[in-house]
């Protein structure tokens, strides 16, 4: 029986295969725990052949990093359908899908890779290229959120808010991976709430941003995520204290000091009564 010949791959096809294999391994384990030998075995080729396509593990790691970055950036692309709250929630759902499917790889991506080994070594680390790749992901997310807001040239305050929110989503996901102590669905909703809360706080000091926030809230359904947040916040606000009583008119104050008869139910705090009748004046003593 003739033995089937292994199909030969072209250069680009083999490179793509190695990137896919490496990305799959990096998704389940930290990059420093994955060896070139393991990548070669999984790809069904020899170790020297891996080096034929990639100079070293660092270059293969960066190629896998770029693939992961492109996939993650695509998670922020969302059709302009439905309210902003609904769109952001769908984005967060896809974002956490990626985080959950590529836990260690996501951590390595967002943290720029493991620290370099002093004196060299075959361990990936955060090179300028890797950091640029991560910055590209953050920039792509930033631009997508601005597009959802319908803003081409954001004010300095709005730009800061959007970038802060992208950073918050990243940090929240990293902390969630460490212990998953909060349900994923709750975090997705919380991040949507965080966005509108950041925008509302910024709007207090920025009239242009205030107009944008008003427009966004006006477009939200009454049972939407933003309305839900407002309802929850109202329950946290204590009841407003009673407004202070206005000072009584001078005549009323004078009347309140006139002694009453023995059967009067007068109390010393009647000056707040708006229609309290004036007490009669005592007759003046005759002049001598």
CSV table of C-alpha atoms in Angstrom, one decimal:
chain,number,residue,atom,x,y,z
A,1,UNK,CA,0.0,0.0,0.0
A,2,UNK,CA,1.5,3.3,-1.1
A,3,UNK,CA,2.1,5.8,1.7
A,4,UNK,CA,0.3,9.1,1.2
A,5,UNK,CA,2.7,12.0,0.5
A,6,UNK,CA,2.5,15.0,2.8
A,7,UNK,CA,1.1,18.0,0.9
A,8,UNK,CA,3.7,20.7,0.4
A,9,UNK,CA,2.6,24.2,1.4
A,10,UNK,CA,3.6,27.5,-0.2
A,11,UNK,CA,5.6,30.0,1.9
A,12,UNK,CA,2.7,32.2,2.8
A,13,UNK,CA,0.4,29.2,3.5
A,14,UNK,CA,3.1,27.7,5.8
A,15,UNK,CA,3.6,31.0,7.6
A,16,UNK,CA,-0.1,31.3,8.2
A,17,UNK,CA,-0.2,27.8,9.5
A,18,UNK,CA,2.6,28.4,12.0
A,19,UNK,CA,0.9,31.7,13.2
A,20,UNK,CA,-2.4,29.8,13.7
A,21,UNK,CA,-0.6,27.0,15.7
A,22,UNK,CA,1.3,29.5,17.8
A,23,UNK,CA,-1.8,31.6,18.5
A,24,UNK,CA,-3.7,28.6,19.5
A,25,UNK,CA,-0.9,27.6,21.9
A,26,UNK,CA,-0.5,31.1,23.2
A,27,UNK,CA,-4.2,31.3,23.9
A,28,UNK,CA,-4.1,28.4,26.3
A,29,UNK,CA,-0.7,29.0,27.9
A,30,UNK,CA,1.6,31.9,28.5
A,31,UNK,CA,4.0,32.5,25.6
A,32,UNK,CA,7.1,31.8,27.6
A,33,UNK,CA,5.7,28.3,28.4
A,34,UNK,CA,5.4,27.4,24.7
A,35,UNK,CA,8.6,26.1,22.9
A,36,UNK,CA,9.6,26.2,19.3
A,37,UNK,CA,9.8,22.4,19.4
A,38,UNK,CA,6.1,22.2,20.5
A,39,UNK,CA,5.1,24.6,17.7
A,40,UNK,CA,7.0,22.5,15.2
A,41,UNK,CA,5.4,19.3,16.4
A,42,UNK,CA,1.9,20.7,16.3
A,43,UNK,CA,2.5,21.9,12.8
A,44,UNK,CA,4.0,18.6,11.7
A,45,UNK,CA,7.4,20.0,10.6
A,46,UNK,CA,10.9,20.1,12.0
A,47,UNK,CA,12.3,22.7,14.3
A,48,UNK,CA,14.8,24.0,11.7
A,49,UNK,CA,11.9,24.5,9.3
A,50,UNK,CA,10.2,26.7,11.7
A,51,UNK,CA,13.3,28.9,11.8
A,52,UNK,CA,13.3,28.9,8.0
A,53,UNK,CA,10.0,30.9,8.1
A,54,UNK,CA,10.6,32.9,11.3
A,55,UNK,CA,14.0,34.0,12.6
A,56,UNK,CA,13.1,33.1,16.1
A,57,UNK,CA,10.3,32.7,18.7
A,58,UNK,CA,10.1,36.5,19.1
A,59,UNK,CA,9.2,37.1,15.5
A,60,UNK,CA,6.7,34.3,15.5
A,61,UNK,CA,5.2,35.7,18.7
A,62,UNK,CA,4.9,39.1,17.2
A,63,UNK,CA,3.2,37.7,14.1
A,64,UNK,CA,0.7,35.8,16.3
A,65,UNK,CA,0.3,39.0,18.4
A,66,UNK,CA,-0.6,41.0,15.3
A,67,UNK,CA,-3.2,38.3,14.3
A,68,UNK,CA,-4.8,38.5,17.7
A,69,UNK,CA,-4.8,42.3,17.6
A,70,UNK,CA,-6.6,42.3,14.3
A,71,UNK,CA,-9.2,39.9,15.6
A,72,UNK,CA,-9.7,41.9,18.8
A,73,UNK,CA,-10.0,45.2,16.9
A,74,UNK,CA,-12.7,43.6,14.7
A,75,UNK,CA,-14.7,42.9,17.9
A,76,UNK,CA,-15.4,46.6,18.3
A,77,UNK,CA,-16.9,46.9,14.8
A,78,UNK,CA,-20.7,47.2,15.2
A,79,UNK,CA,-23.5,48.1,12.8
A,80,UNK,CA,-25.2,51.4,13.6
A,81,UNK,CA,-28.4,49.7,14.6
A,82,UNK,CA,-30.4,50.2,17.8
A,83,UNK,CA,-29.5,52.5,20.7
A,84,UNK,CA,-26.0,53.2,21.8
A,85,UNK,CA,-26.5,51.2,25.0
A,86,UNK,CA,-27.5,48.2,23.0
A,87,UNK,CA,-24.6,48.5,20.6
A,88,UNK,CA,-22.1,48.9,23.4
A,89,UNK,CA,-23.5,45.8,25.1
A,90,UNK,CA,-23.1,43.8,21.9
A,91,UNK,CA,-19.5,45.0,21.6
A,92,UNK,CA,-18.7,44.1,25.2
A,93,UNK,CA,-20.2,40.6,24.6
A,94,UNK,CA,-17.8,40.0,21.7
A,95,UNK,CA,-14.9,41.6,23.6
A,96,UNK,CA,-15.4,39.2,26.5
A,97,UNK,CA,-15.8,36.3,24.1
A,98,UNK,CA,-12.3,37.0,22.9
A,99,UNK,CA,-11.0,37.4,26.4
A,100,UNK,CA,-12.6,34.1,27.5
A,101,UNK,CA,-11.4,32.2,24.5
A,102,UNK,CA,-7.8,33.6,24.6
A,103,UNK,CA,-7.2,34.1,28.3
A,104,UNK,CA,-3.4,33.9,28.6
A,105,UNK,CA,-2.9,35.2,25.1
A,106,UNK,CA,-5.1,38.2,25.9
A,107,UNK,CA,-3.1,38.9,29.0
A,108,UNK,CA,0.1,38.7,27.1
A,109,UNK,CA,-1.3,41.0,24.4
A,110,UNK,CA,-2.5,43.7,26.7
A,111,UNK,CA,0.5,43.5,29.0
A,112,UNK,CA,2.9,43.7,26.1
A,113,UNK,CA,4.2,40.1,26.6
A,114,UNK,CA,6.3,38.7,29.4
A,115,UNK,CA,9.4,40.5,30.6
A,116,UNK,CA,12.6,39.9,28.7
A,117,UNK,CA,15.2,37.5,30.1
A,118,UNK,CA,18.3,39.3,31.2
A,119,UNK,CA,21.2,38.3,29.0
A,120,UNK,CA,19.0,37.2,26.1
A,121,UNK,CA,17.1,34.0,25.6
A,122,UNK,CA,14.3,32.7,23.5
A,123,UNK,CA,11.5,34.2,25.5
A,124,UNK,CA,9.1,36.8,23.9
A,125,UNK,CA,9.1,40.2,25.5
A,126,UNK,CA,7.5,43.6,25.0
A,127,UNK,CA,9.4,45.1,22.0
A,128,UNK,CA,8.6,48.4,20.4
A,129,UNK,CA,6.8,46.4,17.7
A,130,UNK,CA,4.6,44.6,20.2
A,131,UNK,CA,3.8,47.8,22.0
A,132,UNK,CA,2.8,49.4,18.7
A,133,UNK,CA,0.5,46.5,18.0
A,134,UNK,CA,-1.2,46.9,21.3
A,135,UNK,CA,-1.6,50.7,20.8
A,136,UNK,CA,-3.2,49.9,17.4
A,137,UNK,CA,-5.9,47.8,19.2
A,138,UNK,CA,-6.6,50.7,21.6
A,139,UNK,CA,-6.7,53.2,18.7
A,140,UNK,CA,-9.1,51.0,16.7
A,141,UNK,CA,-11.5,50.7,19.7
A,142,UNK,CA,-11.3,54.5,20.3
A,143,UNK,CA,-12.2,55.3,16.7
A,144,UNK,CA,-15.1,52.8,16.7
A,145,UNK,CA,-16.6,54.4,19.8
A,146,UNK,CA,-16.3,57.9,18.3
A,147,UNK,CA,-18.0,56.6,15.2
A,148,UNK,CA,-20.9,55.3,17.3
A,149,UNK,CA,-21.2,58.7,18.9
A,150,UNK,CA,-21.2,60.3,15.5
A,151,UNK,CA,-18.2,62.5,16.4
A,152,UNK,CA,-15.4,63.1,14.0
A,153,UNK,CA,-13.4,65.7,15.9
A,154,UNK,CA,-13.9,65.1,19.6
A,155,UNK,CA,-13.2,67.8,22.2
A,156,UNK,CA,-10.2,67.2,24.5
A,157,UNK,CA,-12.6,66.1,27.3
A,158,UNK,CA,-14.5,63.6,25.1
A,159,UNK,CA,-11.3,62.1,23.7
A,160,UNK,CA,-10.1,61.6,27.3
A,161,UNK,CA,-13.4,60.0,28.3
A,162,UNK,CA,-13.4,57.5,25.4
A,163,UNK,CA,-9.7,56.6,25.9
A,164,UNK,CA,-10.3,56.2,29.6
A,165,UNK,CA,-13.2,53.9,29.0
A,166,UNK,CA,-11.3,51.7,26.6
A,167,UNK,CA,-8.5,51.4,29.2
A,168,UNK,CA,-11.2,50.6,31.9
A,169,UNK,CA,-12.6,47.8,29.7
A,170,UNK,CA,-9.1,46.4,29.2
A,171,UNK,CA,-8.2,46.5,33.0
A,172,UNK,CA,-11.6,45.1,34.0
A,173,UNK,CA,-11.1,42.1,31.6
A,174,UNK,CA,-7.6,41.4,33.0
A,175,UNK,CA,-8.8,41.5,36.6
A,176,UNK,CA,-11.7,39.3,35.7
A,177,UNK,CA,-9.4,36.7,34.2
A,178,UNK,CA,-7.4,36.5,37.5
A,179,UNK,CA,-10.3,35.2,39.5
A,180,UNK,CA,-13.7,35.6,37.7
A,181,UNK,CA,-15.2,36.6,41.0
A,182,UNK,CA,-17.9,38.7,39.3
A,183,UNK,CA,-20.3,37.2,36.7
A,184,UNK,CA,-19.2,38.1,33.1
A,185,UNK,CA,-22.7,39.4,32.1
A,186,UNK,CA,-22.7,41.7,35.1
A,187,UNK,CA,-19.4,43.2,34.0
A,188,UNK,CA,-20.5,43.7,30.4
A,189,UNK,CA,-23.5,45.7,31.6
A,190,UNK,CA,-21.4,47.6,34.2
A,191,UNK,CA,-19.0,48.7,31.5
A,192,UNK,CA,-21.8,50.1,29.4
A,193,UNK,CA,-23.0,51.9,32.5
A,194,UNK,CA,-19.5,53.1,33.2
A,195,UNK,CA,-19.4,54.7,29.7
A,196,UNK,CA,-22.5,56.8,30.1
A,197,UNK,CA,-21.5,57.7,33.7
A,198,UNK,CA,-18.1,59.0,32.6
A,199,UNK,CA,-19.8,61.0,29.8
A,200,UNK,CA,-22.3,62.5,32.2
A,201,UNK,CA,-19.6,63.6,34.7
A,202,UNK,CA,-17.6,65.2,31.9
A,203,UNK,CA,-20.8,66.9,30.6
A,204,UNK,CA,-21.1,68.9,33.8
A,205,UNK,CA,-18.1,71.0,32.8
A,206,UNK,CA,-18.4,70.8,29.0
A,207,UNK,CA,-21.5,72.3,27.3
A,208,UNK,CA,-20.8,70.7,24.0
A,209,UNK,CA,-20.5,67.3,25.6
A,210,UNK,CA,-23.7,68.0,27.6
A,211,UNK,CA,-25.6,68.5,24.3
A,212,UNK,CA,-24.2,65.2,23.1
A,213,UNK,CA,-25.2,63.3,26.2
A,214,UNK,CA,-28.7,64.8,26.1
A,215,UNK,CA,-29.1,63.6,22.5
A,216,UNK,CA,-27.9,60.2,23.4
A,217,UNK,CA,-30.2,59.8,26.3
A,218,UNK,CA,-33.1,61.1,24.2
A,219,UNK,CA,-32.5,58.3,21.7
A,220,UNK,CA,-32.5,55.6,24.4
A,221,UNK,CA,-35.6,53.5,25.0
A,222,UNK,CA,-37.4,53.9,28.3
A,223,UNK,CA,-36.4,50.4,29.3
A,224,UNK,CA,-32.8,50.6,27.9
A,225,UNK,CA,-29.5,50.3,29.7
A,226,UNK,CA,-29.0,54.0,30.3
A,227,UNK,CA,-32.5,54.4,31.8
A,228,UNK,CA,-31.8,51.4,34.0
A,229,UNK,CA,-28.7,53.1,35.3
A,230,UNK,CA,-30.6,56.3,36.1
A,231,UNK,CA,-33.3,54.3,38.0
A,232,UNK,CA,-30.6,52.5,40.0
A,233,UNK,CA,-28.9,55.7,40.8
A,234,UNK,CA,-32.1,57.4,42.1
A,235,UNK,CA,-32.5,54.6,44.7
A,236,UNK,CA,-29.1,55.5,46.1
A,237,UNK,CA,-29.9,59.2,46.6
A,238,UNK,CA,-31.2,60.0,50.0
A,239,UNK,CA,-34.4,62.0,50.3
A,240,UNK,CA,-33.8,65.7,49.9
A,241,UNK,CA,-34.0,67.6,53.2
A,242,UNK,CA,-37.1,69.8,53.6
A,243,UNK,CA,-36.5,73.3,52.3
A,244,UNK,CA,-35.9,75.9,55.1
A,245,UNK,CA,-38.9,78.0,56.1
A,246,UNK,CA,-38.9,81.5,54.8
A,247,UNK,CA,-38.6,84.1,57.6
A,248,UNK,CA,-41.9,85.5,58.8
A,249,UNK,CA,-43.0,89.1,58.1
A,250,UNK,CA,-42.0,91.5,60.8
A,251,UNK,CA,-45.7,92.1,61.8
A,252,UNK,CA,-46.3,88.4,62.2
A,253,UNK,CA,-43.2,88.0,64.3
A,254,UNK,CA,-44.3,90.9,66.6
A,255,UNK,CA,-47.7,89.3,66.9
A,256,UNK,CA,-46.2,86.0,67.9
A,257,UNK,CA,-44.6,87.7,70.9
A,258,UNK,CA,-47.9,89.1,72.3
A,259,UNK,CA,-48.9,87.1,75.3
A,260,UNK,CA,-52.1,85.0,74.8
A,261,UNK,CA,-54.9,84.3,77.2
A,262,UNK,CA,-54.9,81.4,79.7
A,263,UNK,CA,-57.0,79.3,77.4
A,264,UNK,CA,-55.0,79.9,74.3
A,265,UNK,CA,-53.3,77.1,72.5
A,266,UNK,CA,-50.6,79.4,71.2
A,267,UNK,CA,-47.1,78.0,70.8
A,268,UNK,CA,-44.0,80.1,70.4
A,269,UNK,CA,-43.4,78.7,66.8
A,270,UNK,CA,-46.4,80.2,64.9
A,271,UNK,CA,-44.4,82.7,62.9
A,272,UNK,CA,-44.4,80.3,59.9
A,273,UNK,CA,-48.1,80.6,59.6
A,274,UNK,CA,-48.6,82.9,56.6
A,275,UNK,CA,-52.1,84.2,57.5
A,276,UNK,CA,-51.7,84.7,61.2
A,277,UNK,CA,-54.0,87.6,62.2
A,278,UNK,CA,-52.4,90.6,63.8
A,279,UNK,CA,-52.9,91.0,67.6
A,280,UNK,CA,-54.5,94.4,68.6
A,281,UNK,CA,-52.1,97.0,69.9
A,282,UNK,CA,-52.2,97.9,73.6
A,283,UNK,CA,-53.5,101.4,74.2
A,284,UNK,CA,-50.7,104.0,74.8
A,285,UNK,CA,-50.4,105.4,78.4
A,286,UNK,CA,-51.8,109.0,78.8
A,287,UNK,CA,-49.1,111.6,78.8
A,288,UNK,CA,-48.7,113.7,81.9
